[in-house]
CSV table of C-alpha atoms in Angstrom, one decimal:
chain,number,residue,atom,x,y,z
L,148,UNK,CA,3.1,141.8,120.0
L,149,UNK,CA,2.0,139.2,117.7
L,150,UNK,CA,-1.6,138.9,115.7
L,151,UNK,CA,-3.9,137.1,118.0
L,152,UNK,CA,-6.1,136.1,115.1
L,153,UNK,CA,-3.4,134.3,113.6
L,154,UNK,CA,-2.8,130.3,115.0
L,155,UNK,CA,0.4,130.5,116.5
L,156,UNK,CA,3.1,127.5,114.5
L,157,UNK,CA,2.8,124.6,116.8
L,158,UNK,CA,6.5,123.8,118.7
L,159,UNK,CA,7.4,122.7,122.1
L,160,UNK,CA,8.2,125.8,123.1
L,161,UNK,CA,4.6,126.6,122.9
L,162,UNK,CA,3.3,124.1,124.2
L,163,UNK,CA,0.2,125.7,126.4
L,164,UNK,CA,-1.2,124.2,129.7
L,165,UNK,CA,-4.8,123.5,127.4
L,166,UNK,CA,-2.4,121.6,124.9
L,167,UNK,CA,-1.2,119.3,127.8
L,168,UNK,CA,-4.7,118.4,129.1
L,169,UNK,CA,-6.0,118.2,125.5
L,170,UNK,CA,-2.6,115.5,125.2
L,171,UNK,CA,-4.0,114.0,128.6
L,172,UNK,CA,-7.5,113.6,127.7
L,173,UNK,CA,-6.7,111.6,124.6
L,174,UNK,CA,-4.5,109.3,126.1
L,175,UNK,CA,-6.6,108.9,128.6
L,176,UNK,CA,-9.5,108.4,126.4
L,177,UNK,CA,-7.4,106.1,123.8
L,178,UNK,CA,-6.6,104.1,127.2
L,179,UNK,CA,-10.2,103.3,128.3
L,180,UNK,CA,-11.3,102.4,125.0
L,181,UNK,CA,-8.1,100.4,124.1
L,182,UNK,CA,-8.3,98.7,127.3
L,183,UNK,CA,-12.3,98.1,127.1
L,184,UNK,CA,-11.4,96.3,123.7
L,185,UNK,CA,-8.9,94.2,124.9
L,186,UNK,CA,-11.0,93.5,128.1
L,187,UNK,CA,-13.6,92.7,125.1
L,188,UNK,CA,-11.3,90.6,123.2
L,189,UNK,CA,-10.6,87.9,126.5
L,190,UNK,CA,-13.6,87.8,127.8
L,191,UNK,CA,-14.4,86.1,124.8
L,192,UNK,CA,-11.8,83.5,125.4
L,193,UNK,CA,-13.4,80.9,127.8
L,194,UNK,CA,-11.4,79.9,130.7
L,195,UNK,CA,-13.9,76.7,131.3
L,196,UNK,CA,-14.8,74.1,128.7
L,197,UNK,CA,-17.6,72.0,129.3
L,198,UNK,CA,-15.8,69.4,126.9
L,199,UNK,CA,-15.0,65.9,127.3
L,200,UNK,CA,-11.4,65.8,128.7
L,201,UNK,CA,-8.3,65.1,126.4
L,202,UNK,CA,-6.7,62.8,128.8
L,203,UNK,CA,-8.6,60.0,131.0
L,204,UNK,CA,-8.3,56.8,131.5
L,205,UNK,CA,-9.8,53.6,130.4
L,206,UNK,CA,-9.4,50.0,132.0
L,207,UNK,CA,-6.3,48.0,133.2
L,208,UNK,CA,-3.9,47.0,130.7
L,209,UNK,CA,-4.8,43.4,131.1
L,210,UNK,CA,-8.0,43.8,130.4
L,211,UNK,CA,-7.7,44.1,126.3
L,212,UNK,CA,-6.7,40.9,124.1
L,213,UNK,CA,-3.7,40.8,122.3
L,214,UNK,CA,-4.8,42.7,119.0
L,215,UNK,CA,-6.6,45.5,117.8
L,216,UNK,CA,-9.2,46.8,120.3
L,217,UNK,CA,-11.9,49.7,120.0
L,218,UNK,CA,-12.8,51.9,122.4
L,219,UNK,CA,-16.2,53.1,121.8
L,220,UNK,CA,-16.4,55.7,124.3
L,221,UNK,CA,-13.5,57.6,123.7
L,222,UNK,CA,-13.5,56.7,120.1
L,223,UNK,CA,-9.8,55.5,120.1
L,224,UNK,CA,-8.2,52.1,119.7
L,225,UNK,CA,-6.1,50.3,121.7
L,226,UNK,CA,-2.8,48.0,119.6
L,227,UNK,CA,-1.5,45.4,122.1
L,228,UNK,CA,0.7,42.3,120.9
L,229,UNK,CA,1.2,43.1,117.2
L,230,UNK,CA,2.5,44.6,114.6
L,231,UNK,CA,6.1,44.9,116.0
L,232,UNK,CA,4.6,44.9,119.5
L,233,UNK,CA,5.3,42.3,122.4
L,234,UNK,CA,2.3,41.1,124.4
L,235,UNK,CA,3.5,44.0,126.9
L,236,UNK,CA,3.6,46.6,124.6
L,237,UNK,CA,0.6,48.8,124.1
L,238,UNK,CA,0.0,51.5,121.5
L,239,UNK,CA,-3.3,53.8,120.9
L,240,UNK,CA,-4.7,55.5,118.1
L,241,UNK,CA,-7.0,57.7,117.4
L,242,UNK,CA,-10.5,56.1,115.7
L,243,UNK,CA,-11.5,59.4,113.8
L,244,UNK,CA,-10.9,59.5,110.3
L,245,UNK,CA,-9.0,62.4,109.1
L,246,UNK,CA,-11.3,63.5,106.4
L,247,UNK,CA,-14.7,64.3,107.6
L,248,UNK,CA,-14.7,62.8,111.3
L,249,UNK,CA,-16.1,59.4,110.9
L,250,UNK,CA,-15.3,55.8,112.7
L,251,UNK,CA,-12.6,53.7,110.8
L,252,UNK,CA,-13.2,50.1,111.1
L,253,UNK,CA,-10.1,47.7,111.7
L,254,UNK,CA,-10.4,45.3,109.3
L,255,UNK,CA,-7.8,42.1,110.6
L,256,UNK,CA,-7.9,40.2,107.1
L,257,UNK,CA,-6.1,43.1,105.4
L,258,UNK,CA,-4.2,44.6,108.3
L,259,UNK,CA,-5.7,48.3,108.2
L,260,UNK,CA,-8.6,50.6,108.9
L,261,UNK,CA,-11.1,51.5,106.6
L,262,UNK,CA,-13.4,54.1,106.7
L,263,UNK,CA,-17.0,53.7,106.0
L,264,UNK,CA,-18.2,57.3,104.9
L,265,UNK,CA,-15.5,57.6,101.7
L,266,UNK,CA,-13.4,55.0,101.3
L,267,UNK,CA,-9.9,55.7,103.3
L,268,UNK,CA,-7.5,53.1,104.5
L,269,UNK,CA,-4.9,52.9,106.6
L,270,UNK,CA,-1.8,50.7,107.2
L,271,UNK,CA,-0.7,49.4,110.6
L,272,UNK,CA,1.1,52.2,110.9
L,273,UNK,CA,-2.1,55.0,110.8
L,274,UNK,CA,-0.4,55.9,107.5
L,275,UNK,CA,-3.5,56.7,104.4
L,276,UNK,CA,-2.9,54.1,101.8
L,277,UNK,CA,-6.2,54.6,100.0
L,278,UNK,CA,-9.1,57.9,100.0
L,279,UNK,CA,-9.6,61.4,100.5
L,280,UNK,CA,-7.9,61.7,103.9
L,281,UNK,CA,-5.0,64.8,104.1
L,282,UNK,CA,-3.6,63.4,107.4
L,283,UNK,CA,-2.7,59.9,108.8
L,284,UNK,CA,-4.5,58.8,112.3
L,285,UNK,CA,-2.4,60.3,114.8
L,286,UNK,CA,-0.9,58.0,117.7
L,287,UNK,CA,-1.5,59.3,121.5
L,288,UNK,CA,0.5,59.1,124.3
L,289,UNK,CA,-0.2,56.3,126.6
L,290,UNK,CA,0.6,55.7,130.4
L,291,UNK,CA,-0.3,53.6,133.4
L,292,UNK,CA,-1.8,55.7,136.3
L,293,UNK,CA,-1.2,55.1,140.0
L,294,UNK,CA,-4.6,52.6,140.5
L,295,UNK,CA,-2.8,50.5,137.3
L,296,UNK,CA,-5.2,51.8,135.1
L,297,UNK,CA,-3.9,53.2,131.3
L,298,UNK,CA,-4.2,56.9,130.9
L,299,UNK,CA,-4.5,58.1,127.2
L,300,UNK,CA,-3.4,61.8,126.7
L,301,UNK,CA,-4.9,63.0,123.5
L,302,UNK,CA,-2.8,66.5,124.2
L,303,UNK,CA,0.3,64.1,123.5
L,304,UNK,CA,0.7,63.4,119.8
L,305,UNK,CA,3.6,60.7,119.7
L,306,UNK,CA,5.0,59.4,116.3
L,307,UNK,CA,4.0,55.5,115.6
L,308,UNK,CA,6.7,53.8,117.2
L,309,UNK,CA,6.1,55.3,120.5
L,310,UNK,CA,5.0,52.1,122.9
L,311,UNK,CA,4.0,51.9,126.6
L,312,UNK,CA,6.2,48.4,127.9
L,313,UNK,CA,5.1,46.8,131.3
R,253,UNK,CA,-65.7,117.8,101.6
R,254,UNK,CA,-63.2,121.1,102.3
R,255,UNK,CA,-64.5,121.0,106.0
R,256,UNK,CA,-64.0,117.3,106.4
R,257,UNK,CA,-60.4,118.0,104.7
R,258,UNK,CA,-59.9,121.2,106.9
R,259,UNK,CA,-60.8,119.3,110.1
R,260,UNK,CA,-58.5,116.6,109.4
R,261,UNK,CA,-55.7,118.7,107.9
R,262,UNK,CA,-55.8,122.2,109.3
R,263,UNK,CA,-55.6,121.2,112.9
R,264,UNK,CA,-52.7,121.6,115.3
R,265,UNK,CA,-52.0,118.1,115.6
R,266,UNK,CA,-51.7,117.7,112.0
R,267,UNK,CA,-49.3,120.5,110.8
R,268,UNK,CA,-47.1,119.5,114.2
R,269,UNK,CA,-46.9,116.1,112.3
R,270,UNK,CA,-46.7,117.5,108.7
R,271,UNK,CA,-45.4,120.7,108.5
R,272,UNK,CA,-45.5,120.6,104.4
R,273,UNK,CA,-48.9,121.2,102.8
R,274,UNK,CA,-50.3,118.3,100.5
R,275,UNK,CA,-47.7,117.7,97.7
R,276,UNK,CA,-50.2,119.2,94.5
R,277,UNK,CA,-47.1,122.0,93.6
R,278,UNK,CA,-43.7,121.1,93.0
R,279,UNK,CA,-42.5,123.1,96.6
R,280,UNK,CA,-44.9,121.1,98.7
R,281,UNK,CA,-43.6,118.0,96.6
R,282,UNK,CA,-39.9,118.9,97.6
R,283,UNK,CA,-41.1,119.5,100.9
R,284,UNK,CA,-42.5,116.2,101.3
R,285,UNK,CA,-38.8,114.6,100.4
R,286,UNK,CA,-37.0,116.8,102.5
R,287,UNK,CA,-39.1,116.7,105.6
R,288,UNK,CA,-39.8,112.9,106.0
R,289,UNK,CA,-37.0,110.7,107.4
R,290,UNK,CA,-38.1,107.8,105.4
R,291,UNK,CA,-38.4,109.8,102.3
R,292,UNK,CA,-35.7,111.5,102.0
R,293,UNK,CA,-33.3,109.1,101.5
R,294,UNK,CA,-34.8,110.0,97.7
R,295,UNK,CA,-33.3,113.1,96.0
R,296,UNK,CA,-36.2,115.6,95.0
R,297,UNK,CA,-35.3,115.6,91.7
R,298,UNK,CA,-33.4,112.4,89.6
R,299,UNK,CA,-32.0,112.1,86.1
R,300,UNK,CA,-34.3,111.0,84.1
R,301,UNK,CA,-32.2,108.3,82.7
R,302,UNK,CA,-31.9,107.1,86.3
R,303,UNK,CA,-35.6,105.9,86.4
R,304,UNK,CA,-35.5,104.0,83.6
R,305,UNK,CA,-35.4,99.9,85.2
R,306,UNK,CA,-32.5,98.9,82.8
R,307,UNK,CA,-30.6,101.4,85.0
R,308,UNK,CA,-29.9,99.3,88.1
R,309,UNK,CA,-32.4,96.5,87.8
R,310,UNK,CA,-33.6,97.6,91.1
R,311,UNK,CA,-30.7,95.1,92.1
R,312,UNK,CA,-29.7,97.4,95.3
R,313,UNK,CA,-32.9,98.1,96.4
R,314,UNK,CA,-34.1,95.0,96.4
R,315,UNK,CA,-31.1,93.9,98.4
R,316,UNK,CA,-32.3,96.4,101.1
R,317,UNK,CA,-35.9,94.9,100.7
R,318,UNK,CA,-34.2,91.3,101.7
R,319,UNK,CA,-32.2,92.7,104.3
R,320,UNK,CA,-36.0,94.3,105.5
R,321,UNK,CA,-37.7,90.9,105.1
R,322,UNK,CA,-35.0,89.0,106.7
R,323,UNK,CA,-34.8,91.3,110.0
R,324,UNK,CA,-38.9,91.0,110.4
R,325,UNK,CA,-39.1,86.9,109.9
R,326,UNK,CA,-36.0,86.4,111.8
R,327,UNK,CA,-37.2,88.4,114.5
R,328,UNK,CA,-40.2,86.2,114.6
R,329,UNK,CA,-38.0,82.9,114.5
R,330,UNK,CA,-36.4,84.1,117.9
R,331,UNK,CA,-39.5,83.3,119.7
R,332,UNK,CA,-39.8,79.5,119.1
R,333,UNK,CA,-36.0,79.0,118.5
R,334,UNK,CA,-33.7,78.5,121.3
R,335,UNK,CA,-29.8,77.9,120.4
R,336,UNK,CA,-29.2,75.1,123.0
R,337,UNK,CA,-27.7,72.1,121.6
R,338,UNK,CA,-30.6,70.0,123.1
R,339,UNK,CA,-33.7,71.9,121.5
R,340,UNK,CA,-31.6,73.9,118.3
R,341,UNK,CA,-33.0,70.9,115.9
R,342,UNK,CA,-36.1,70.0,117.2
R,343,UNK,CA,-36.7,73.4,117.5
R,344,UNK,CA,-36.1,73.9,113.9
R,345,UNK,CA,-38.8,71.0,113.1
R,346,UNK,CA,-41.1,72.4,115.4
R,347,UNK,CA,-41.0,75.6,113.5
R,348,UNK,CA,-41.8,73.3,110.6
R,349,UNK,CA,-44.6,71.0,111.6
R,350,UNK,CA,-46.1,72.5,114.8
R,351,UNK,CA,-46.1,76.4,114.3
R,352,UNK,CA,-48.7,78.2,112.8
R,353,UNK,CA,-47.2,79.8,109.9
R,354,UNK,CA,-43.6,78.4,111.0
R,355,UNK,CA,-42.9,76.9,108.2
R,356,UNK,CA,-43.9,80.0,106.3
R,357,UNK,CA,-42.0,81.9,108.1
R,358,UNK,CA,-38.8,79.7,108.1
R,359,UNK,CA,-38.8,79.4,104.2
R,360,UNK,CA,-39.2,82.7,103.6
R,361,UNK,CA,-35.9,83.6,105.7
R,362,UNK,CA,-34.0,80.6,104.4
R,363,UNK,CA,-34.9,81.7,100.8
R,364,UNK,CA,-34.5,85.2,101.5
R,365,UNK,CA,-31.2,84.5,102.8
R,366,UNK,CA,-29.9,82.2,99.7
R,367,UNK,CA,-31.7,85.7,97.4
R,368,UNK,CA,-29.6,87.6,99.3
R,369,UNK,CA,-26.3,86.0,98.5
R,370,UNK,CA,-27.0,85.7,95.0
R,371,UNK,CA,-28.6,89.5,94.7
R,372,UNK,CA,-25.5,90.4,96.3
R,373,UNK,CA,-23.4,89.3,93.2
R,374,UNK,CA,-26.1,90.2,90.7
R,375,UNK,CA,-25.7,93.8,91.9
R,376,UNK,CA,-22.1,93.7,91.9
R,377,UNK,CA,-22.2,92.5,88.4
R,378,UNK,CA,-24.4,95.3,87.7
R,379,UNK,CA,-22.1,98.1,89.5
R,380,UNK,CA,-18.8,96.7,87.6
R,381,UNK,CA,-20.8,96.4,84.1
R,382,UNK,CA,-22.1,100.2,84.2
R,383,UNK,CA,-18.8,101.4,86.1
R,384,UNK,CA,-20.0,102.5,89.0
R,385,UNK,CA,-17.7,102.0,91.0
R,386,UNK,CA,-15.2,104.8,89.6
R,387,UNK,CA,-14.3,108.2,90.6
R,388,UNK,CA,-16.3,109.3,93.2
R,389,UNK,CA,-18.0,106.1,93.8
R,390,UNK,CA,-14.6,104.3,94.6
R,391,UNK,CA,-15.3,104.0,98.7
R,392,UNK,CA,-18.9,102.8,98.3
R,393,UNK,CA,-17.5,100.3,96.3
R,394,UNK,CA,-15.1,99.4,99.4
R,395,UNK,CA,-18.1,99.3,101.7
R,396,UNK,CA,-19.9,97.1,99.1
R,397,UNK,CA,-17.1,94.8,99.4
R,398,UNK,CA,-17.3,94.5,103.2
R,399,UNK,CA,-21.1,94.0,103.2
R,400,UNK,CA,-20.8,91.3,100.9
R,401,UNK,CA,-18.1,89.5,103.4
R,402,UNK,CA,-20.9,90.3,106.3
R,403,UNK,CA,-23.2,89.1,103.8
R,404,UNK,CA,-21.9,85.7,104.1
R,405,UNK,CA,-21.1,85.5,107.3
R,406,UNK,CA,-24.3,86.6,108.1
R,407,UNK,CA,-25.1,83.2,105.6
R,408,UNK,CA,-22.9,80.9,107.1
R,409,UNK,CA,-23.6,81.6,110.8
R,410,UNK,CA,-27.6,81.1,110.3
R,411,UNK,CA,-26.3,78.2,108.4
R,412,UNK,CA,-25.0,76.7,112.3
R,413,UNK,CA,-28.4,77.3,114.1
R,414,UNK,CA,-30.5,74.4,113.0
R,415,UNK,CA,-28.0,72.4,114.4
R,416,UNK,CA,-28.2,69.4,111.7
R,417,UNK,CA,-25.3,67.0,109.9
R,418,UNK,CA,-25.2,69.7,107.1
R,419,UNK,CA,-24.9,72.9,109.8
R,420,UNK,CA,-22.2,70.9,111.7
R,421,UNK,CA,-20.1,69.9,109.2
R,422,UNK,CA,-20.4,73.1,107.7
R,423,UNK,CA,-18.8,74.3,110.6
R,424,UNK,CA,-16.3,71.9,110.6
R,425,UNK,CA,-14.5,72.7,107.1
R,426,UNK,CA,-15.2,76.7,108.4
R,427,UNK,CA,-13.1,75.8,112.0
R,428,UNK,CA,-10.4,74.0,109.9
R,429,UNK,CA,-10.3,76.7,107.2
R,430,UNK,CA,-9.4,79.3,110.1
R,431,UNK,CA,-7.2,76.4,111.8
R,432,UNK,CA,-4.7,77.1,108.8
R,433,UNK,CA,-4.5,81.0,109.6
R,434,UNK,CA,-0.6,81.1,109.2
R,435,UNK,CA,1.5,80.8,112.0
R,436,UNK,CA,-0.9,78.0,112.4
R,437,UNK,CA,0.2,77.1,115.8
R,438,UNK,CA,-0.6,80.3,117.4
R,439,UNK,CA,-2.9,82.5,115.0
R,440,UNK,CA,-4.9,79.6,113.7
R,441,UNK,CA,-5.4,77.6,116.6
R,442,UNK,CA,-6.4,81.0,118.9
R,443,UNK,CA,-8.7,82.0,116.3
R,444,UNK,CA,-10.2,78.5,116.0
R,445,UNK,CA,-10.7,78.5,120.0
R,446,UNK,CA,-12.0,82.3,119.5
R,447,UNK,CA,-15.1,81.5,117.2
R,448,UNK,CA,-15.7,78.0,117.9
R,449,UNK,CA,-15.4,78.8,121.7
R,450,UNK,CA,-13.5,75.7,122.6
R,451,UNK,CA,-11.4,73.1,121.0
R,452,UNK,CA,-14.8,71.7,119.1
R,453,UNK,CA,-17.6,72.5,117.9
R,454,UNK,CA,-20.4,72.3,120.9
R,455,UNK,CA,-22.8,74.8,122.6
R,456,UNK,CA,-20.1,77.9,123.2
R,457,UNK,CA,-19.9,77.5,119.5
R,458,UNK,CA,-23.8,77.7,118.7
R,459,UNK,CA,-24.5,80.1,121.2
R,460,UNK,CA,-21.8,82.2,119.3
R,461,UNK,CA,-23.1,81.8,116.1
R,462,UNK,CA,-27.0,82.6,117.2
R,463,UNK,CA,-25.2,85.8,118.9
R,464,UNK,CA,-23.5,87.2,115.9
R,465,UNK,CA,-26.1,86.2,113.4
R,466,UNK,CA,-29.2,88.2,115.5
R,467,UNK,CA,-26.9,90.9,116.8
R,468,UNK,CA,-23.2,91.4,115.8
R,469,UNK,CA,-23.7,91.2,112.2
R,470,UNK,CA,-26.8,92.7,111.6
R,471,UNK,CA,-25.9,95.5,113.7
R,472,UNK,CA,-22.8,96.2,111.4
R,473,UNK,CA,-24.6,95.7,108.3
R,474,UNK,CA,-27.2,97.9,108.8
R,475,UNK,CA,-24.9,100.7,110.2
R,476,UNK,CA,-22.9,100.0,106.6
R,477,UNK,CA,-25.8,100.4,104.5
R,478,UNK,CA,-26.6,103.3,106.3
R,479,UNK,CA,-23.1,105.2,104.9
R,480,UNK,CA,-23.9,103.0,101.3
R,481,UNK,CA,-27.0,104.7,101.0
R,482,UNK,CA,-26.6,108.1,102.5
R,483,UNK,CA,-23.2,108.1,99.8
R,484,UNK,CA,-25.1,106.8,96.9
R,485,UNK,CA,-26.6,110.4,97.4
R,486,UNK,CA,-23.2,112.9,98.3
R,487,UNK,CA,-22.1,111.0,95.4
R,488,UNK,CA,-24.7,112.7,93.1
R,489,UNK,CA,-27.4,109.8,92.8
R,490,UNK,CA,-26.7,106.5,90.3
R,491,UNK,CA,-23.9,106.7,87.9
R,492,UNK,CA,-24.3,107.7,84.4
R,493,UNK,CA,-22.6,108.7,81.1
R,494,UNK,CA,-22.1,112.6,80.5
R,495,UNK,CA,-24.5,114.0,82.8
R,496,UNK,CA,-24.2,117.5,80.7
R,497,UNK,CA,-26.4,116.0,78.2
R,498,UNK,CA,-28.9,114.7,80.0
R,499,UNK,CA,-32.0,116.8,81.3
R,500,UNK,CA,-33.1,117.0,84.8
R,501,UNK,CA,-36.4,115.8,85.5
């Protein structure tokens, strides 16, 4: 017989019946707090945005002049007719300045935007020739939905050649 | 006088209270530290060199005095101050120009706040000039470190909540900062949606911030300067040279 007052060596052999519950009650215990932290973790993700949508659409293609128009409301404008385009061909670009967010204005004597808060410009192309700003405008996608309207997709970053023809 | 004394002291309601007698001997003086919750954060006895001001400039403590003034006015500020995207700002000049004492009351946590950052560093300076933070002080030092990163995020998320052009594009730089968490595509853009609670900054973001700045992070720093404080003491009080030569007082 062995001493009782000494700790037995721990080995499978050994392994007692309170050594399997103690074994269950911590995986069960890591499991409901892992899981409760996870659980945590997405709630915090929202499922629902109360944002304005990334894609919509705005009026009928014939509706906007050959040239450079803005579009207030979604803060985009829309190229139609130049700058490599036919009178057909439609491209849109995004109307917030890379740097800190504000409006560019398209200024048609020097063919490019130029922002009013520090002094960016861009070519015809979105491309920064002048100012702080790290990125050129991006170019969205653009489409003609079923009633004829256009549909911009802001989700849809498309390089500056992309053109909707109709 | 002694019967006035005895009627107020030598009662049963009393000594339940107070179970030391009035500190006049050095035991009830002990007594008085050990027996009081709020006291005995002190050690009874302290090296004399430790009491001198030049020691710590007080710089910690008053940190925890901040942290104290802070809690109190922004737990006044909550009543007036609602974090909807609507009210946030003219809730903020209400505070200003229509409260009694609002404006008191604001400044005093907005100033607190900016003391707090800056204190902050003064006492880290102060911990790194006197060595403080070696051997056995090296894990306070750690927990120093993390309540200077709560610290400012405690800073930057009451920067969000009156909801002006300085708050939102504050925020802004902040959302694209953690945007560029590498791989940006996946780790930066979930943690972006994570703490901004969307793909911009709107109410799920404010209501986020206001959360974290009158809960989360308070909750966490005060639980950390708990285990600062309650170390400062297993650690053997504030660091000094050769404590051999030095005389208890």
């Amino acid at each position: 017989m062995s001493d009782h007052t000494v700790e037995p060596e721990f080995s499978y052999d050994q392994f007692s019946r309170r050594d399997f519950f103690t074994l269950v009650g911590g995986v069960a215990m890591a499991g409901t707090f892992g899981a409760a932290l996870v659980g945590s973790f997405r709630y915090m993700w929202p499922n629902v945005l109360y944002e304005p949508p990334k894609r919509y659409k705005i009026g009928p293609p014939a509706e906007y002049p050959v040239g450079v128009n803005f579009i207030a409301d979604q803060r985009i404008f829309l190229v139609r007719g130049v700058y490599g385009l036919r009178d057909n061909e439609y491209r849109v670009v995004s109307a917030i300045c890379t740097h800190m967010g504000c409006t560019p204005k398209w200024v048609q004597k020097d063919d490019r935007w130029e922002c009013p808060c520090h002094g960016s410009q861009f070519n015809t192309l979105g491309v920064k020739v002048a100012g702080p700003a790290p990125r050129p405008l991006p170019w969205y996608e653009v489409t003609v939905g079923n009633d004829g309207r256009l549909v911009v997709d802001q989700n849809k970053v498309v390089t500056a050649d992309y053109k909707l023809s109709i | 006088m002694s019967r006035v004394a005895d009627l107020l002291f030598a009662n049963r309601v009393w000594k339940s209270v107070f179970r030391h007698g009035y500190p006049s001997n050095p035991r009830n003086r002990a007594e008085v530290m050990f027996q009081n919750v709020f006291l005995h954060i002190q050690s009874v006895k302290v090296f004399k060199r430790s009491l001198k001001v030049s020691a710590t400039f007080g710089l910690g403590l008053i940190l925890a005095y901040l942290f104290l003034l802070l809690t109190l006015t922004g737990f006044l500020l909550m009543f007036y101050y609602v974090p909807e995207v609507h009210r946030a700002y003219a809730d903020m000049k209400d505070l200003e120009f229509a409260v009694s004492f609002g404006v008191v009351l604001r400044n005093m946590h907005r100033w607190a706040a900016h003391a707090m950052v800056l204190f902050t560093f003064l006492h880290m300076a102060r911990v790194f000039f006197t060595g403080a933070y070696k051997a056995p002080r090296e894990f306070n030092w750690v927990i120093g470190i993390i309540l200077l990163i709560i610290t400012l995020f405690l800073s930057l998320s009451g920067y969000l909540l009156p909801w002006d052009q300085l708050a939102y594009w504050a925020i802004t730089i902040v959302s694209n900062l953690i945007r560029t968490t590498p791989p940006a595509d996946i780790m930066g853009a979930g943690a972006s949606y994570l703490v901004l609670g969307g793909t911009q900054i709107g109410q799920n973001t404010l209501i986020r911030f206001y959360v974290m700045h009158v809960f989360g992070l308070p909750a966490i720093c005060g639980l950390l300067m708990v285990v600062h404080f309650w170390r400062i003491r297993k650690d053997g009080g504030l660091a000094r040279p050769d404590e051999s030569n030095i005389p208890l007082r």
